[in-house]
CSV table of C-alpha atoms in Angstrom, one decimal:
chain,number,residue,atom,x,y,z
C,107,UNK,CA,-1.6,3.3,3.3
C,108,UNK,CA,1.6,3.1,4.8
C,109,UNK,CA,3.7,6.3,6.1
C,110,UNK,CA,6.6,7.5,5.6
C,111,UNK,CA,7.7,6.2,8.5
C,112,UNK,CA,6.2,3.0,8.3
C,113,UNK,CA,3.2,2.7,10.5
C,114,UNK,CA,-0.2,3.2,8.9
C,115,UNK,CA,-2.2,6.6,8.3
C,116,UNK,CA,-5.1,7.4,10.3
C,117,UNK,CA,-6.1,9.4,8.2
C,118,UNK,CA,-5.1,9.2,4.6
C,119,UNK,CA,-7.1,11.6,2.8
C,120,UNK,CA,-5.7,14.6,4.9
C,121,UNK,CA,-2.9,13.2,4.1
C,122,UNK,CA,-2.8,13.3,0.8
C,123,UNK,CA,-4.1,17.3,1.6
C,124,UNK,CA,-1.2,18.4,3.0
C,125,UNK,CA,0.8,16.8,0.3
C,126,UNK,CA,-0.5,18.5,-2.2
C,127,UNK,CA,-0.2,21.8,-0.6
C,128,UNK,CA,3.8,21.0,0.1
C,129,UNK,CA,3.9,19.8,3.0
C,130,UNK,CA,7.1,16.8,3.7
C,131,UNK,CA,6.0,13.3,3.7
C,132,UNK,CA,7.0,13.2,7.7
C,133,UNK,CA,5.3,16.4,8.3
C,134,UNK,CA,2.1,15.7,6.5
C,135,UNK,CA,2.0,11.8,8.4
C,136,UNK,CA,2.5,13.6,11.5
C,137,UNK,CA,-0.1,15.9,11.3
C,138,UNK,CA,-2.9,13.5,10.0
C,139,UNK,CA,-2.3,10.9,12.3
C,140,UNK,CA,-2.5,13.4,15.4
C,141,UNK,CA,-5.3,14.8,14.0
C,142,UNK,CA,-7.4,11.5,13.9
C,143,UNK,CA,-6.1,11.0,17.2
C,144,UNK,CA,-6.8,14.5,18.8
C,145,UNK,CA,-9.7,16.2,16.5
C,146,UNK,CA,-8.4,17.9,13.6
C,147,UNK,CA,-9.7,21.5,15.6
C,148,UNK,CA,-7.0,20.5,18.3
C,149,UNK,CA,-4.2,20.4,16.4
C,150,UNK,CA,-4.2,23.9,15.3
C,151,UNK,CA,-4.2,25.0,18.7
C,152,UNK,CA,-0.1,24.4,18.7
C,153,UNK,CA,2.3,26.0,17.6
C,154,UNK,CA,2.4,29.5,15.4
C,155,UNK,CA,2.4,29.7,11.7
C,156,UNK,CA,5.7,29.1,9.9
C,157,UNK,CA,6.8,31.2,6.9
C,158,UNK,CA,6.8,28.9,3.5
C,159,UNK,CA,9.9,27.9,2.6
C,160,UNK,CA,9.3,30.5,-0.5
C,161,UNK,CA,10.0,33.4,1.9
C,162,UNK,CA,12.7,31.7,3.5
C,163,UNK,CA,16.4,32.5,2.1
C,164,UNK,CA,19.3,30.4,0.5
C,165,UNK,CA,21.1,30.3,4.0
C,166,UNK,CA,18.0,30.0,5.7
C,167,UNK,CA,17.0,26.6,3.4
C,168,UNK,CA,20.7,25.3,3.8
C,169,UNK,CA,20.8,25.6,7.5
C,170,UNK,CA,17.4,23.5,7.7
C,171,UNK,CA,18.8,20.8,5.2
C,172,UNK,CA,21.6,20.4,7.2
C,173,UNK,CA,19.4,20.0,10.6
C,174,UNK,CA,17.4,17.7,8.8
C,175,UNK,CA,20.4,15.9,7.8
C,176,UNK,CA,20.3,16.3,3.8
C,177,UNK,CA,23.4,15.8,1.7
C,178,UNK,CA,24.3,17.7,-1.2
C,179,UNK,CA,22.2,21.0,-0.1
C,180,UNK,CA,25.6,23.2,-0.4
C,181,UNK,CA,25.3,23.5,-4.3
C,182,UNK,CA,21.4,23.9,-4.9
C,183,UNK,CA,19.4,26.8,-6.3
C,184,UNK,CA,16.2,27.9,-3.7
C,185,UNK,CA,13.9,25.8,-6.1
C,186,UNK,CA,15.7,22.6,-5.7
C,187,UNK,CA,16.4,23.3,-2.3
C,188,UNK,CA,12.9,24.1,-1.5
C,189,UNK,CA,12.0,20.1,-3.3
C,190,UNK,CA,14.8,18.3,-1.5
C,191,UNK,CA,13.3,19.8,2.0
C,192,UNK,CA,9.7,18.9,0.6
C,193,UNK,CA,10.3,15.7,-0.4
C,194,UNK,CA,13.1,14.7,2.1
């Protein structure tokens, strides 16, 4: 199964996990392919635990779409907001 980034998952069912839990197609690829790299118990050794975007505010979600580079965030509600960052 290719990623969203073109190169092929190394692990496709965890994936397909994190997808249906929300996760972005980039962030989801990332995280499966460093876990079949490193051992899944690695990879939760980085990093801290985010907030889900949920908690997050309106200016808080439009300051990330712009980071990410995401056109037409000014105008959203949270929910769409919230998809557009999900699904990139």
């Amino acid at each position: 199964m290719p990623s969203p980034t073109g190169n092929s998952l190394k692990n496709p069912e965890l994936y397909e996990k994190l997808r249906e839990q929300g996760d972005s197609k980039q962030k989801a690829a990332r995280i499966s392919n460093a876990a079949a790299a490193q051992g899944a118990s690695e990879i939760g050794r980085k990093g801290g635990e985010s907030p889900s975007y949920e908690e997050w505010t309106v200016p808080e979600l439009k300051k990330r779409a712009k980071e990410l580079g995401l056109t037409g965030y000014s105008s959203k509600t949270k929910p769409q907001l919230i998809s557009a960052l999900r699904n990139g």
